[in-house]
Amino acid sequence: MVSKRIFLVFVLPVIFSVVFGTAVMNDILEKPGRELNMWPMSFSEGFSTHKSSIEIIDLAKQYTTSTPVEIQIKINDSSFDCGDLYVTIYSSTNDVVTQGGYFEQCFGEGMGTIPINDNFSKIIDSPGSFEIVAEMVSKQLETISTRGTFTVK
């Protein structure tokens, strides 16, 4: 008697939910132009980029394991004259190798290079191919970004 109630109360609703969910997903995915993207965002999506409004300066194509990656960021958009700068280096497997955050980078109305009164300098001690991403977030929470690639030997 108890096992029938458990079946009716717990197991049967789970079975109906799976069957109903499968039928709905099958119907949706059969329509043209539909696809199931289980991982909809990567680190490159989710922020907008303006045309050439930010660029990485002094990024070499190749470094050694003992040479630091030293860069500056140039902003060409006056609406981003103040904000937070985030620089992240990713490995070829999209793992974060190192990051740098520089807050309240304000350089007035003129265009300028950042970080101000600081520098991004990181040593990558393992050989491979890497991607560097620089993002500037304004006080209005708008974001511009750029990326570059380099190798370490």
PDB file of C-alpha atoms in Angstrom:
ATOM      1  CA  MET A   1       0.000   0.000   0.000  1.00  0.00           C
ATOM      2  CA  VAL A   2       2.756   2.423   0.969  1.00  0.00           C
ATOM      3  CA  SER A   3       4.828   1.600  -2.117  1.00  0.00           C
ATOM      4  CA  LYS A   4       1.870   2.431  -4.411  1.00  0.00           C
ATOM      5  CA  ARG A   5       1.491   5.846  -2.765  1.00  0.00           C
ATOM      6  CA  ILE A   6       5.229   6.543  -3.093  1.00  0.00           C
ATOM      7  CA  PHE A   7       5.015   5.575  -6.743  1.00  0.00           C
ATOM      8  CA  LEU A   8       1.994   7.832  -7.351  1.00  0.00           C
ATOM      9  CA  VAL A   9       3.310  10.790  -5.345  1.00  0.00           C
ATOM     10  CA  PHE A  10       7.029  10.798  -6.185  1.00  0.00           C
ATOM     11  CA  VAL A  11       7.966   8.589  -9.122  1.00  0.00           C
ATOM     12  CA  LEU A  12       5.036   9.096 -11.495  1.00  0.00           C
ATOM     13  CA  PRO A  13       5.347  12.947 -11.557  1.00  0.00           C
ATOM     14  CA  VAL A  14       9.067  12.660 -12.371  1.00  0.00           C
ATOM     15  CA  ILE A  15       8.335  10.314 -15.264  1.00  0.00           C
ATOM     16  CA  PHE A  16       5.595  12.625 -16.611  1.00  0.00           C
ATOM     17  CA  SER A  17       7.894  15.657 -16.288  1.00  0.00           C
ATOM     18  CA  VAL A  18      10.701  13.998 -18.253  1.00  0.00           C
ATOM     19  CA  VAL A  19       8.338  12.774 -20.972  1.00  0.00           C
ATOM     20  CA  PHE A  20       6.579  16.148 -21.273  1.00  0.00           C
ATOM     21  CA  GLY A  21       9.888  18.082 -21.272  1.00  0.00           C
ATOM     22  CA  THR A  22      11.335  15.807 -23.950  1.00  0.00           C
ATOM     23  CA  ALA A  23       8.269  16.263 -26.141  1.00  0.00           C
ATOM     24  CA  VAL A  24       8.409  20.065 -25.816  1.00  0.00           C
ATOM     25  CA  MET A  25      12.156  20.240 -26.557  1.00  0.00           C
ATOM     26  CA  ASN A  26      11.730  17.902 -29.542  1.00  0.00           C
ATOM     27  CA  ASP A  27       8.956  20.108 -30.945  1.00  0.00           C
ATOM     28  CA  ILE A  28      11.009  23.284 -30.495  1.00  0.00           C
ATOM     29  CA  LEU A  29      14.201  21.850 -31.982  1.00  0.00           C
ATOM     30  CA  GLU A  30      12.408  20.528 -35.068  1.00  0.00           C
ATOM     31  CA  LYS A  31      11.576  24.069 -36.182  1.00  0.00           C
ATOM     32  CA  PRO A  32      14.005  25.514 -38.753  1.00  0.00           C
ATOM     33  CA  GLY A  33      16.734  27.752 -37.404  1.00  0.00           C
ATOM     34  CA  ARG A  34      16.545  26.369 -33.858  1.00  0.00           C
ATOM     35  CA  GLU A  35      19.464  24.759 -32.099  1.00  0.00           C
ATOM     36  CA  LEU A  36      20.304  23.754 -28.571  1.00  0.00           C
ATOM     37  CA  ASN A  37      23.346  25.640 -27.333  1.00  0.00           C
ATOM     38  CA  MET A  38      24.173  24.214 -23.926  1.00  0.00           C
ATOM     39  CA  TRP A  39      27.038  26.670 -23.294  1.00  0.00           C
ATOM     40  CA  PRO A  40      25.724  29.958 -24.718  1.00  0.00           C
ATOM     41  CA  MET A  41      28.458  32.301 -23.475  1.00  0.00           C
ATOM     42  CA  SER A  42      32.197  32.262 -23.702  1.00  0.00           C
ATOM     43  CA  PHE A  43      34.509  34.837 -22.240  1.00  0.00           C
ATOM     44  CA  SER A  44      34.473  36.743 -25.523  1.00  0.00           C
ATOM     45  CA  GLU A  45      30.718  37.216 -25.551  1.00  0.00           C
ATOM     46  CA  GLY A  46      28.671  39.344 -23.263  1.00  0.00           C
ATOM     47  CA  PHE A  47      30.443  42.621 -23.783  1.00  0.00           C
ATOM     48  CA  SER A  48      30.343  44.990 -26.693  1.00  0.00           C
ATOM     49  CA  THR A  49      33.275  46.327 -28.604  1.00  0.00           C
ATOM     50  CA  HIS A  50      33.378  49.651 -30.365  1.00  0.00           C
ATOM     51  CA  LYS A  51      35.409  50.067 -33.538  1.00  0.00           C
ATOM     52  CA  SER A  52      39.091  50.522 -32.649  1.00  0.00           C
ATOM     53  CA  SER A  53      38.225  52.433 -29.479  1.00  0.00           C
ATOM     54  CA  ILE A  54      40.662  50.372 -27.406  1.00  0.00           C
ATOM     55  CA  GLU A  55      43.949  48.758 -28.340  1.00  0.00           C
ATOM     56  CA  ILE A  56      46.828  46.935 -26.710  1.00  0.00           C
ATOM     57  CA  ILE A  57      50.189  48.695 -27.045  1.00  0.00           C
ATOM     58  CA  ASP A  58      53.608  46.992 -26.821  1.00  0.00           C
ATOM     59  CA  LEU A  59      52.325  43.414 -27.095  1.00  0.00           C
ATOM     60  CA  ALA A  60      55.022  41.280 -28.713  1.00  0.00           C
ATOM     61  CA  LYS A  61      54.190  38.165 -30.705  1.00  0.00           C
ATOM     62  CA  GLN A  62      56.647  36.053 -28.713  1.00  0.00           C
ATOM     63  CA  TYR A  63      58.101  36.021 -25.184  1.00  0.00           C
ATOM     64  CA  THR A  64      60.433  33.750 -23.264  1.00  0.00           C
ATOM     65  CA  THR A  65      59.533  32.194 -19.913  1.00  0.00           C
ATOM     66  CA  SER A  66      61.747  34.754 -18.158  1.00  0.00           C
ATOM     67  CA  THR A  67      60.548  37.865 -20.044  1.00  0.00           C
ATOM     68  CA  PRO A  68      57.531  39.659 -18.550  1.00  0.00           C
ATOM     69  CA  VAL A  69      54.514  40.514 -20.677  1.00  0.00           C
ATOM     70  CA  GLU A  70      54.360  44.300 -20.323  1.00  0.00           C
ATOM     71  CA  ILE A  71      51.611  46.234 -22.052  1.00  0.00           C
ATOM     72  CA  GLN A  72      49.756  49.532 -22.013  1.00  0.00           C
ATOM     73  CA  ILE A  73      46.179  50.066 -23.170  1.00  0.00           C
ATOM     74  CA  LYS A  74      45.247  52.987 -25.406  1.00  0.00           C
ATOM     75  CA  ILE A  75      41.695  54.326 -25.275  1.00  0.00           C
ATOM     76  CA  ASN A  76      40.441  56.261 -28.300  1.00  0.00           C
ATOM     77  CA  ASP A  77      36.911  56.865 -27.053  1.00  0.00           C
ATOM     78  CA  SER A  78      36.307  59.984 -24.953  1.00  0.00           C
ATOM     79  CA  SER A  79      33.265  58.408 -23.267  1.00  0.00           C
ATOM     80  CA  PHE A  80      35.688  55.965 -21.601  1.00  0.00           C
ATOM     81  CA  ASP A  81      37.964  58.587 -20.052  1.00  0.00           C
ATOM     82  CA  CYS A  82      37.267  57.141 -16.598  1.00  0.00           C
ATOM     83  CA  GLY A  83      36.546  53.597 -15.519  1.00  0.00           C
ATOM     84  CA  ASP A  84      37.965  50.263 -14.453  1.00  0.00           C
ATOM     85  CA  LEU A  85      40.476  48.293 -16.539  1.00  0.00           C
ATOM     86  CA  TYR A  86      40.673  44.515 -16.424  1.00  0.00           C
ATOM     87  CA  VAL A  87      43.457  42.607 -18.188  1.00  0.00           C
ATOM     88  CA  THR A  88      43.250  38.804 -18.356  1.00  0.00           C
ATOM     89  CA  ILE A  89      45.572  36.274 -19.965  1.00  0.00           C
ATOM     90  CA  TYR A  90      44.018  32.971 -21.062  1.00  0.00           C
ATOM     91  CA  SER A  91      45.791  29.760 -22.026  1.00  0.00           C
ATOM     92  CA  SER A  92      44.981  27.896 -25.237  1.00  0.00           C
ATOM     93  CA  THR A  93      42.446  25.856 -23.241  1.00  0.00           C
ATOM     94  CA  ASN A  94      40.650  29.060 -22.101  1.00  0.00           C
ATOM     95  CA  ASP A  95      41.909  28.754 -18.533  1.00  0.00           C
ATOM     96  CA  VAL A  96      42.767  32.014 -16.782  1.00  0.00           C
ATOM     97  CA  VAL A  97      46.536  32.236 -16.356  1.00  0.00           C
ATOM     98  CA  THR A  98      46.728  35.676 -14.739  1.00  0.00           C
ATOM     99  CA  GLN A  99      44.635  38.796 -14.258  1.00  0.00           C
ATOM    100  CA  GLY A 100      45.114  42.420 -13.382  1.00  0.00           C
ATOM    101  CA  GLY A 101      42.525  44.945 -12.260  1.00  0.00           C
ATOM    102  CA  TYR A 102      43.123  48.703 -12.286  1.00  0.00           C
ATOM    103  CA  PHE A 103      40.315  50.699 -10.744  1.00  0.00           C
ATOM    104  CA  GLU A 104      39.253  54.315 -11.367  1.00  0.00           C
ATOM    105  CA  GLN A 105      41.541  54.914 -14.305  1.00  0.00           C
ATOM    106  CA  CYS A 106      40.764  58.544 -15.167  1.00  0.00           C
ATOM    107  CA  PHE A 107      42.803  60.467 -17.693  1.00  0.00           C
ATOM    108  CA  GLY A 108      40.631  63.502 -18.378  1.00  0.00           C
ATOM    109  CA  GLU A 109      39.004  64.508 -21.612  1.00  0.00           C
ATOM    110  CA  GLY A 110      41.967  63.645 -23.808  1.00  0.00           C
ATOM    111  CA  MET A 111      42.732  60.191 -25.067  1.00  0.00           C
ATOM    112  CA  GLY A 112      45.349  58.354 -23.072  1.00  0.00           C
ATOM    113  CA  THR A 113      47.105  55.173 -22.162  1.00  0.00           C
ATOM    114  CA  ILE A 114      46.360  53.177 -19.051  1.00  0.00           C
ATOM    115  CA  PRO A 115      47.015  51.872 -16.427  1.00  0.00           C
ATOM    116  CA  ILE A 116      47.918  55.247 -14.985  1.00  0.00           C
ATOM    117  CA  ASN A 117      50.815  55.318 -12.510  1.00  0.00           C
ATOM    118  CA  ASP A 118      51.059  51.538 -12.797  1.00  0.00           C
ATOM    119  CA  ASN A 119      51.939  48.915 -15.378  1.00  0.00           C
ATOM    120  CA  PHE A 120      50.721  45.489 -16.390  1.00  0.00           C
ATOM    121  CA  SER A 121      53.727  43.216 -16.118  1.00  0.00           C
ATOM    122  CA  LYS A 122      53.296  39.475 -15.704  1.00  0.00           C
ATOM    123  CA  ILE A 123      55.722  36.611 -16.279  1.00  0.00           C
ATOM    124  CA  ILE A 124      54.246  33.536 -17.927  1.00  0.00           C
ATOM    125  CA  ASP A 125      56.484  30.657 -16.890  1.00  0.00           C
ATOM    126  CA  SER A 126      54.973  27.910 -19.038  1.00  0.00           C
ATOM    127  CA  PRO A 127      55.433  27.720 -22.816  1.00  0.00           C
ATOM    128  CA  GLY A 128      52.427  27.799 -25.107  1.00  0.00           C
ATOM    129  CA  SER A 129      49.987  30.021 -26.944  1.00  0.00           C
ATOM    130  CA  PHE A 130      48.066  32.639 -24.976  1.00  0.00           C
ATOM    131  CA  GLU A 131      45.332  35.212 -25.499  1.00  0.00           C
ATOM    132  CA  ILE A 132      45.235  38.526 -23.668  1.00  0.00           C
ATOM    133  CA  VAL A 133      41.937  40.364 -23.213  1.00  0.00           C
ATOM    134  CA  ALA A 134      41.685  43.972 -22.051  1.00  0.00           C
ATOM    135  CA  GLU A 135      38.302  45.335 -20.941  1.00  0.00           C
ATOM    136  CA  MET A 136      37.484  48.895 -19.923  1.00  0.00           C
ATOM    137  CA  VAL A 137      34.255  49.387 -17.971  1.00  0.00           C
ATOM    138  CA  SER A 138      33.044  52.991 -17.773  1.00  0.00           C
ATOM    139  CA  LYS A 139      31.268  54.523 -14.808  1.00  0.00           C
ATOM    140  CA  GLN A 140      28.029  54.137 -16.822  1.00  0.00           C
ATOM    141  CA  LEU A 141      28.805  50.372 -16.941  1.00  0.00           C
ATOM    142  CA  GLU A 142      29.468  50.353 -20.676  1.00  0.00           C
ATOM    143  CA  THR A 143      32.265  48.042 -21.763  1.00  0.00           C
ATOM    144  CA  ILE A 144      34.812  48.066 -24.554  1.00  0.00           C
ATOM    145  CA  SER A 145      37.354  45.343 -25.075  1.00  0.00           C
ATOM    146  CA  THR A 146      40.174  44.130 -27.262  1.00  0.00           C
ATOM    147  CA  ARG A 147      42.279  41.028 -27.491  1.00  0.00           C
ATOM    148  CA  GLY A 148      45.608  39.861 -28.770  1.00  0.00           C
ATOM    149  CA  THR A 149      47.567  36.628 -28.972  1.00  0.00           C
ATOM    150  CA  PHE A 150      51.162  35.753 -28.222  1.00  0.00           C
ATOM    151  CA  THR A 151      53.341  32.713 -27.588  1.00  0.00           C
ATOM    152  CA  VAL A 152      55.795  31.891 -24.828  1.00  0.00           C
ATOM    153  CA  LYS A 153      58.832  29.726 -25.595  1.00  0.00           C
TER     154      LYS A 153
END
